[in-house]
Amino acid sequence: MPEADKEGKDYYLDIPVTCEGFFLKGSNALDWGMKNRLSRIFNPETGRTVMLAIDHGYFQGPTTGLERVDVNILPLAPYADTLMLTRGILRTTIPPTFTGAIVLRASGGPSILKELSNEQLAVDLEDAVRLNVAALAVQVFIGGEYETQSVHNMTRLVDAGTRYGIPILAVTAVGKDMARDARYFRLACRICAELGAHYIKTYYIPDGFETVTASCPVPIVMAGGKKVPELDALTMSYNAIQKGAAGVDMGRNIFQSDAPVAMIKAVRSVVHEGLKPKQAYGLFLELKAKSKGVKKAGRTK
Ligand code: R5P
């Protein structure tokens, strides 16, 4: 039995109890577990995140660069704040010693051969808890053929996530024939936020992206999209951050680079350190040259 404590005597009456606001836009009223999970995704010091998206296989199979996640992606994992992936890849390929945040793909159904907007929820919340995920990602197809169904997937996931303290990432998916302009993205992002998404992944557009972030009451992370030259991808990331994005969720522009580790480090320098695109590109070239030099030296031994 511990000795009975004498009643405490120093109550620091001159120090007011701190009452801090939470660092992420629109997230102050969330519960502790939600905020803790969001703090695993977004770095509380910078308020930003570098998410590495590798979930492409859920509708298009072994995408270029993701044929062997163990070989191509694991070396990048230490530089990602968050991996965005499916539970299949998580369980089979990601070592449980990985301590970064996991954002789990929670919707799916149609393959690239069918109507992509016809998704349903594809993960039970109990399994998400078992996998200790930091958030769940769901595709929302505003203007798509199965718009209502995909919005309903999101709202059901928000309800379930709220029960367990798991934030929901809404991913705005744009159909091939739809206009990718500020008006569309304002509409899509705002609908997702109004209906409860905790943060949103959406595409960068050069004209009016700041109106998309301004009119969305929760954080936005910039989607990467198809592979472009590294300087362009770094410039797009920089501009998105300047115009209010709270980070990036990038896949092909990192893992399809011919120097993926150098690229993810360069992206980090833009997102977390505010490097300008040309400086970050310089860093990319320098790291790329070093990595090629190391590889060459390894071969001549
Ligand atoms: C689709 O919208 C998915 O979220 C993707 O599989 C993935 O996240 C896209 O990443 P990226 O366009 O940067 O390759």
CSV table of C-alpha atoms and ligand atoms in Angstrom, one decimal:
chain,number,residue,atom,x,y,z
A,1,MET,CA,0.0,0.0,0.0
A,2,PRO,CA,1.4,3.4,-0.9
A,3,GLU,CA,1.7,5.9,2.0
A,4,ALA,CA,-1.3,8.2,2.2
A,5,ASP,CA,-0.5,11.5,0.4
A,6,LYS,CA,-0.5,14.7,2.3
A,7,GLU,CA,-2.7,17.2,0.6
A,8,GLY,CA,-0.8,19.1,-2.2
A,9,LYS,CA,0.2,22.6,-1.3
A,10,ASP,CA,1.5,24.3,-4.5
A,11,TYR,CA,-1.4,25.2,-6.8
A,12,TYR,CA,0.6,27.8,-8.9
A,13,LEU,CA,-2.2,30.3,-8.3
A,14,ASP,CA,-0.2,32.9,-10.3
A,15,ILE,CA,-0.1,30.7,-13.5
A,16,PRO,CA,-3.4,30.6,-15.4
A,17,VAL,CA,-4.3,27.2,-16.9
A,18,THR,CA,-3.5,27.3,-20.6
A,19,CYS,CA,-6.3,27.1,-23.0
A,20,GLU,CA,-4.8,26.7,-26.5
A,21,GLY,CA,-6.6,26.6,-29.8
A,22,PHE,CA,-5.8,23.6,-32.1
A,23,PHE,CA,-3.4,24.4,-34.9
A,24,LEU,CA,-5.5,23.2,-37.8
A,25,LYS,CA,-8.2,25.2,-39.5
A,26,GLY,CA,-11.7,24.2,-38.6
A,27,SER,CA,-10.6,21.5,-36.2
A,28,ASN,CA,-10.8,23.2,-32.8
A,29,ALA,CA,-14.1,21.6,-31.8
A,30,LEU,CA,-13.0,18.1,-32.5
A,31,ASP,CA,-12.5,15.5,-29.8
A,32,TRP,CA,-9.1,14.6,-28.4
A,33,GLY,CA,-8.6,11.4,-30.4
A,34,MET,CA,-9.4,13.2,-33.7
A,35,LYS,CA,-7.0,16.0,-32.9
A,36,ASN,CA,-4.3,13.5,-31.8
A,37,ARG,CA,-4.7,11.6,-35.1
A,38,LEU,CA,-4.6,14.8,-37.2
A,39,SER,CA,-1.4,15.8,-35.3
A,40,ARG,CA,0.1,12.5,-36.6
A,41,ILE,CA,-0.7,13.5,-40.2
A,42,PHE,CA,0.0,17.3,-40.0
A,43,ASN,CA,3.2,18.3,-38.3
A,44,PRO,CA,2.1,20.5,-35.4
A,45,GLU,CA,5.2,22.7,-35.8
A,46,THR,CA,4.6,23.6,-39.5
A,47,GLY,CA,0.9,22.8,-39.6
A,48,ARG,CA,1.6,20.9,-42.9
A,49,THR,CA,1.9,17.4,-44.2
A,50,VAL,CA,3.7,15.5,-47.0
A,51,MET,CA,1.4,12.5,-47.7
A,52,LEU,CA,2.8,9.9,-50.0
A,53,ALA,CA,-0.1,8.4,-52.0
A,54,ILE,CA,0.4,4.8,-53.1
A,55,ASP,CA,-3.2,3.6,-53.2
A,56,HIS,CA,-3.5,3.6,-57.0
A,57,GLY,CA,-3.8,-0.2,-57.1
A,58,TYR,CA,-7.2,-0.2,-55.6
A,59,PHE,CA,-8.7,0.6,-59.0
A,60,GLN,CA,-5.9,0.3,-61.5
A,61,GLY,CA,-3.7,-2.6,-60.3
A,62,PRO,CA,0.1,-2.5,-60.4
A,63,THR,CA,0.7,1.1,-61.5
A,64,THR,CA,4.1,2.2,-62.9
A,65,GLY,CA,6.4,2.6,-59.9
A,66,LEU,CA,4.2,0.6,-57.6
A,67,GLU,CA,4.8,-2.8,-59.2
A,68,ARG,CA,6.9,-3.7,-56.1
A,69,VAL,CA,5.9,-1.5,-53.1
A,70,ASP,CA,8.5,-3.3,-51.0
A,71,VAL,CA,11.3,-2.4,-53.4
A,72,ASN,CA,10.2,1.0,-54.6
A,73,ILE,CA,8.3,2.6,-51.8
A,74,LEU,CA,9.7,1.4,-48.5
A,75,PRO,CA,12.9,3.5,-49.0
A,76,LEU,CA,10.7,6.6,-49.3
A,77,ALA,CA,8.6,5.9,-46.3
A,78,PRO,CA,10.9,7.5,-43.7
A,79,TYR,CA,10.5,10.8,-45.5
A,80,ALA,CA,6.7,10.7,-45.7
A,81,ASP,CA,4.6,12.2,-42.8
A,82,THR,CA,1.8,9.9,-44.0
A,83,LEU,CA,1.4,6.9,-46.2
A,84,MET,CA,-2.0,6.8,-48.1
A,85,LEU,CA,-2.7,3.2,-49.1
A,86,THR,CA,-5.0,0.2,-49.0
A,87,ARG,CA,-5.2,-2.3,-46.2
A,88,GLY,CA,-4.0,-5.0,-48.5
A,89,ILE,CA,-0.7,-3.2,-49.1
A,90,LEU,CA,-0.5,-2.2,-45.4
A,91,ARG,CA,-0.8,-5.7,-44.1
A,92,THR,CA,1.3,-7.4,-46.7
A,93,THR,CA,4.1,-5.0,-47.3
A,94,ILE,CA,4.5,-2.2,-44.7
A,95,PRO,CA,6.5,-3.2,-41.6
A,96,PRO,CA,4.5,-2.6,-38.4
A,97,THR,CA,7.6,-0.8,-37.2
A,98,PHE,CA,6.7,2.1,-39.5
A,99,THR,CA,5.7,4.9,-37.1
A,100,GLY,CA,4.4,7.5,-39.5
A,101,ALA,CA,0.7,8.1,-39.9
A,102,ILE,CA,-1.4,5.8,-42.1
A,103,VAL,CA,-4.3,7.1,-44.1
A,104,LEU,CA,-6.3,4.1,-45.2
A,105,ARG,CA,-8.2,4.0,-48.5
A,106,ALA,CA,-11.8,3.2,-47.4
A,107,SER,CA,-13.8,3.3,-50.7
A,108,GLY,CA,-13.6,1.1,-53.8
A,109,GLY,CA,-15.4,-1.2,-56.1
A,110,PRO,CA,-15.1,-0.5,-59.8
A,111,SER,CA,-11.9,-1.0,-61.7
A,112,ILE,CA,-10.4,1.3,-64.3
A,113,LEU,CA,-12.5,-0.9,-66.8
A,114,LYS,CA,-15.8,0.4,-65.4
A,115,GLU,CA,-17.6,3.6,-64.2
A,116,LEU,CA,-15.2,4.8,-61.4
A,117,SER,CA,-17.8,6.8,-59.5
A,118,ASN,CA,-19.7,3.7,-58.7
A,119,GLU,CA,-17.8,3.1,-55.4
A,120,GLN,CA,-18.9,1.8,-52.1
A,121,LEU,CA,-17.4,1.8,-48.7
A,122,ALA,CA,-14.8,-0.9,-48.6
A,123,VAL,CA,-13.5,-1.0,-45.0
A,124,ASP,CA,-15.1,-1.6,-41.7
A,125,LEU,CA,-14.3,0.8,-38.9
A,126,GLU,CA,-13.4,-2.0,-36.6
A,127,ASP,CA,-10.6,-3.0,-39.0
A,128,ALA,CA,-9.5,0.6,-39.3
A,129,VAL,CA,-9.1,0.7,-35.5
A,130,ARG,CA,-7.3,-2.7,-35.5
A,131,LEU,CA,-4.8,-1.2,-38.0
A,132,ASN,CA,-4.3,1.9,-35.9
A,133,VAL,CA,-4.9,4.3,-38.8
A,134,ALA,CA,-4.7,8.0,-38.5
A,135,ALA,CA,-7.5,8.7,-41.0
A,136,LEU,CA,-9.7,7.1,-43.6
A,137,ALA,CA,-9.9,8.3,-47.3
A,138,VAL,CA,-13.0,8.3,-49.4
A,139,GLN,CA,-13.5,9.3,-53.0
A,140,VAL,CA,-16.2,11.9,-53.7
A,141,PHE,CA,-17.4,12.3,-57.3
A,142,ILE,CA,-19.2,15.7,-57.4
A,143,GLY,CA,-20.9,15.9,-60.8
A,144,GLY,CA,-20.1,12.3,-61.5
A,145,GLU,CA,-22.6,9.6,-62.5
A,146,TYR,CA,-22.8,8.2,-58.9
A,147,GLU,CA,-22.4,11.6,-57.2
A,148,THR,CA,-25.1,11.0,-54.5
A,149,GLN,CA,-23.8,7.5,-53.7
A,150,SER,CA,-20.3,8.7,-53.3
A,151,VAL,CA,-21.4,11.6,-51.0
A,152,HIS,CA,-23.4,9.1,-49.0
A,153,ASN,CA,-20.3,6.9,-48.7
A,154,MET,CA,-18.5,10.0,-47.2
A,155,THR,CA,-21.3,10.9,-44.8
A,156,ARG,CA,-21.6,7.4,-43.5
A,157,LEU,CA,-17.8,7.2,-43.0
A,158,VAL,CA,-17.9,10.6,-41.2
A,159,ASP,CA,-20.6,9.2,-38.8
A,160,ALA,CA,-18.6,6.0,-38.2
A,161,GLY,CA,-15.3,7.9,-37.9
A,162,THR,CA,-16.8,10.3,-35.4
A,163,ARG,CA,-17.8,7.4,-33.2
A,164,TYR,CA,-14.2,6.1,-33.1
A,165,GLY,CA,-12.3,9.4,-33.3
A,166,ILE,CA,-11.0,8.8,-36.8
A,167,PRO,CA,-10.8,11.7,-39.2
A,168,ILE,CA,-12.1,11.4,-42.7
A,169,LEU,CA,-10.2,12.7,-45.8
A,170,ALA,CA,-12.5,13.4,-48.7
A,171,VAL,CA,-10.8,13.0,-52.1
A,172,THR,CA,-12.4,15.1,-54.8
A,173,ALA,CA,-12.4,13.0,-58.0
A,174,VAL,CA,-12.9,14.8,-61.3
A,175,GLY,CA,-14.4,12.9,-64.3
A,176,LYS,CA,-12.3,13.0,-67.5
A,177,ASP,CA,-14.8,15.3,-69.3
A,178,MET,CA,-15.4,17.8,-66.4
A,179,ALA,CA,-14.0,21.3,-66.2
A,180,ARG,CA,-11.1,21.5,-63.7
A,181,ASP,CA,-11.6,25.1,-62.6
A,182,ALA,CA,-11.9,27.1,-59.4
A,183,ARG,CA,-15.7,27.1,-59.6
A,184,TYR,CA,-15.8,23.3,-59.7
A,185,PHE,CA,-13.3,22.8,-56.9
A,186,ARG,CA,-14.9,25.4,-54.7
A,187,LEU,CA,-18.2,23.5,-55.1
A,188,ALA,CA,-16.7,20.1,-54.5
A,189,CYS,CA,-14.5,21.0,-51.5
A,190,ARG,CA,-17.2,23.0,-49.8
A,191,ILE,CA,-19.8,20.2,-50.2
A,192,CYS,CA,-17.3,17.8,-48.6
A,193,ALA,CA,-16.6,20.1,-45.7
A,194,GLU,CA,-20.2,21.0,-45.2
A,195,LEU,CA,-21.1,17.4,-44.9
A,196,GLY,CA,-18.5,16.6,-42.4
A,197,ALA,CA,-15.1,15.7,-44.0
A,198,HIS,CA,-12.2,16.6,-41.7
A,199,TYR,CA,-9.8,17.5,-44.5
A,200,ILE,CA,-9.9,17.4,-48.2
A,201,LYS,CA,-7.6,16.4,-51.1
A,202,THR,CA,-8.1,18.4,-54.2
A,203,TYR,CA,-6.2,19.4,-57.4
A,204,TYR,CA,-4.2,22.6,-57.8
A,205,ILE,CA,-5.4,25.1,-60.5
A,206,PRO,CA,-3.3,28.1,-61.4
A,207,ASP,CA,-6.4,30.5,-61.5
A,208,GLY,CA,-8.3,30.9,-58.2
A,209,PHE,CA,-6.9,28.1,-56.0
A,210,GLU,CA,-6.8,30.6,-53.2
A,211,THR,CA,-10.6,31.0,-53.4
A,212,VAL,CA,-10.9,27.2,-53.1
A,213,THR,CA,-8.9,27.1,-49.9
A,214,ALA,CA,-10.5,30.3,-48.5
A,215,SER,CA,-14.0,29.0,-49.0
A,216,CYS,CA,-13.3,25.6,-47.5
A,217,PRO,CA,-13.5,25.6,-43.7
A,218,VAL,CA,-11.2,22.6,-43.2
A,219,PRO,CA,-7.6,22.0,-44.4
A,220,ILE,CA,-6.9,21.2,-48.0
A,221,VAL,CA,-4.0,19.1,-49.2
A,222,MET,CA,-3.0,19.3,-52.9
A,223,ALA,CA,-3.4,16.2,-55.1
A,224,GLY,CA,-0.4,15.4,-57.2
A,225,GLY,CA,-1.9,14.1,-60.5
A,226,LYS,CA,-0.1,12.7,-63.5
A,227,LYS,CA,3.7,12.9,-63.6
A,228,VAL,CA,5.2,16.2,-64.8
A,229,PRO,CA,8.8,17.4,-64.7
A,230,GLU,CA,10.2,17.7,-61.2
A,231,LEU,CA,10.6,21.5,-61.3
A,232,ASP,CA,6.9,21.8,-62.4
A,233,ALA,CA,5.7,19.5,-59.5
A,234,LEU,CA,7.8,21.5,-57.0
A,235,THR,CA,6.4,24.8,-58.4
A,236,MET,CA,2.9,23.5,-58.2
A,237,SER,CA,3.5,22.4,-54.6
A,238,TYR,CA,5.0,25.8,-53.7
A,239,ASN,CA,2.1,27.7,-55.3
A,240,ALA,CA,-0.5,25.5,-53.6
A,241,ILE,CA,1.1,26.1,-50.2
A,242,GLN,CA,1.3,29.9,-50.8
A,243,LYS,CA,-2.3,29.9,-51.7
A,244,GLY,CA,-3.5,28.2,-48.6
A,245,ALA,CA,-2.9,24.4,-48.9
A,246,ALA,CA,-1.9,22.6,-45.7
A,247,GLY,CA,0.4,20.2,-47.5
A,248,VAL,CA,0.4,17.8,-50.4
A,249,ASP,CA,-0.8,14.3,-51.1
A,250,MET,CA,1.4,13.2,-53.9
A,251,GLY,CA,2.0,9.9,-55.6
A,252,ARG,CA,3.3,9.6,-59.2
A,253,ASN,CA,5.2,12.9,-59.1
A,254,ILE,CA,7.3,11.3,-56.4
A,255,PHE,CA,7.5,7.6,-57.0
A,256,GLN,CA,7.7,7.9,-60.8
A,257,SER,CA,10.6,10.4,-60.6
A,258,ASP,CA,14.0,8.9,-61.6
A,259,ALA,CA,15.2,9.9,-58.2
A,260,PRO,CA,12.3,9.3,-55.8
A,261,VAL,CA,14.1,9.8,-52.5
A,262,ALA,CA,15.6,13.1,-53.8
A,263,MET,CA,12.2,14.2,-55.0
A,264,ILE,CA,10.3,13.5,-51.7
A,265,LYS,CA,13.1,15.3,-49.8
A,266,ALA,CA,12.7,18.3,-52.2
A,267,VAL,CA,8.9,18.2,-51.7
A,268,ARG,CA,9.4,18.2,-48.0
A,269,SER,CA,11.7,21.3,-48.3
A,270,VAL,CA,8.9,23.2,-50.0
A,271,VAL,CA,6.2,22.1,-47.7
A,272,HIS,CA,7.9,22.2,-44.3
A,273,GLU,CA,10.7,24.7,-44.9
A,274,GLY,CA,9.2,27.0,-47.5
A,275,LEU,CA,12.0,26.6,-50.0
A,276,LYS,CA,11.3,28.3,-53.3
A,277,PRO,CA,10.7,26.0,-56.3
A,278,LYS,CA,14.2,26.7,-57.9
A,279,GLN,CA,16.0,26.2,-54.6
A,280,ALA,CA,14.1,22.9,-54.0
A,281,TYR,CA,14.9,21.8,-57.6
A,282,GLY,CA,18.5,22.6,-56.9
A,283,LEU,CA,18.3,20.4,-53.8
A,284,PHE,CA,16.7,17.7,-55.9
A,285,LEU,CA,19.5,17.8,-58.5
A,286,GLU,CA,22.1,17.7,-55.8
A,287,LEU,CA,20.6,14.7,-54.0
A,288,LYS,CA,19.9,12.9,-57.3
A,289,ALA,CA,23.6,13.4,-58.3
A,290,LYS,CA,24.7,12.0,-55.0
A,291,SER,CA,22.4,9.0,-55.1
A,292,LYS,CA,23.5,8.2,-58.7
A,293,GLY,CA,27.2,8.6,-57.6
A,294,VAL,CA,26.6,6.2,-54.7
A,295,LYS,CA,25.0,3.7,-57.0
A,296,LYS,CA,27.8,3.9,-59.6
A,297,ALA,CA,30.4,3.5,-56.8
A,298,GLY,CA,28.5,0.5,-55.6
A,299,ARG,CA,28.6,-1.1,-59.1
A,300,THR,CA,32.4,-0.5,-59.7
A,301,LYS,CA,33.4,-2.2,-56.4
B,1,R5P,C1,-7.2,8.6,-56.8
B,1,R5P,O1,-7.8,9.6,-56.8
B,1,R5P,C2,-6.3,8.2,-55.7
B,1,R5P,O2,-6.4,8.9,-54.5
B,1,R5P,C3,-5.0,8.0,-56.2
B,1,R5P,O3,-4.8,6.6,-56.3
B,1,R5P,C4,-3.8,8.7,-55.7
B,1,R5P,O4,-3.9,9.1,-54.4
B,1,R5P,C5,-3.4,9.7,-56.7
B,1,R5P,O5,-2.1,10.2,-56.5
B,1,R5P,P1,-1.3,10.9,-57.6
B,1,R5P,O6,-2.3,11.5,-58.6
B,1,R5P,O7,-0.5,12.0,-56.9
B,1,R5P,O8,-0.5,9.9,-58.3
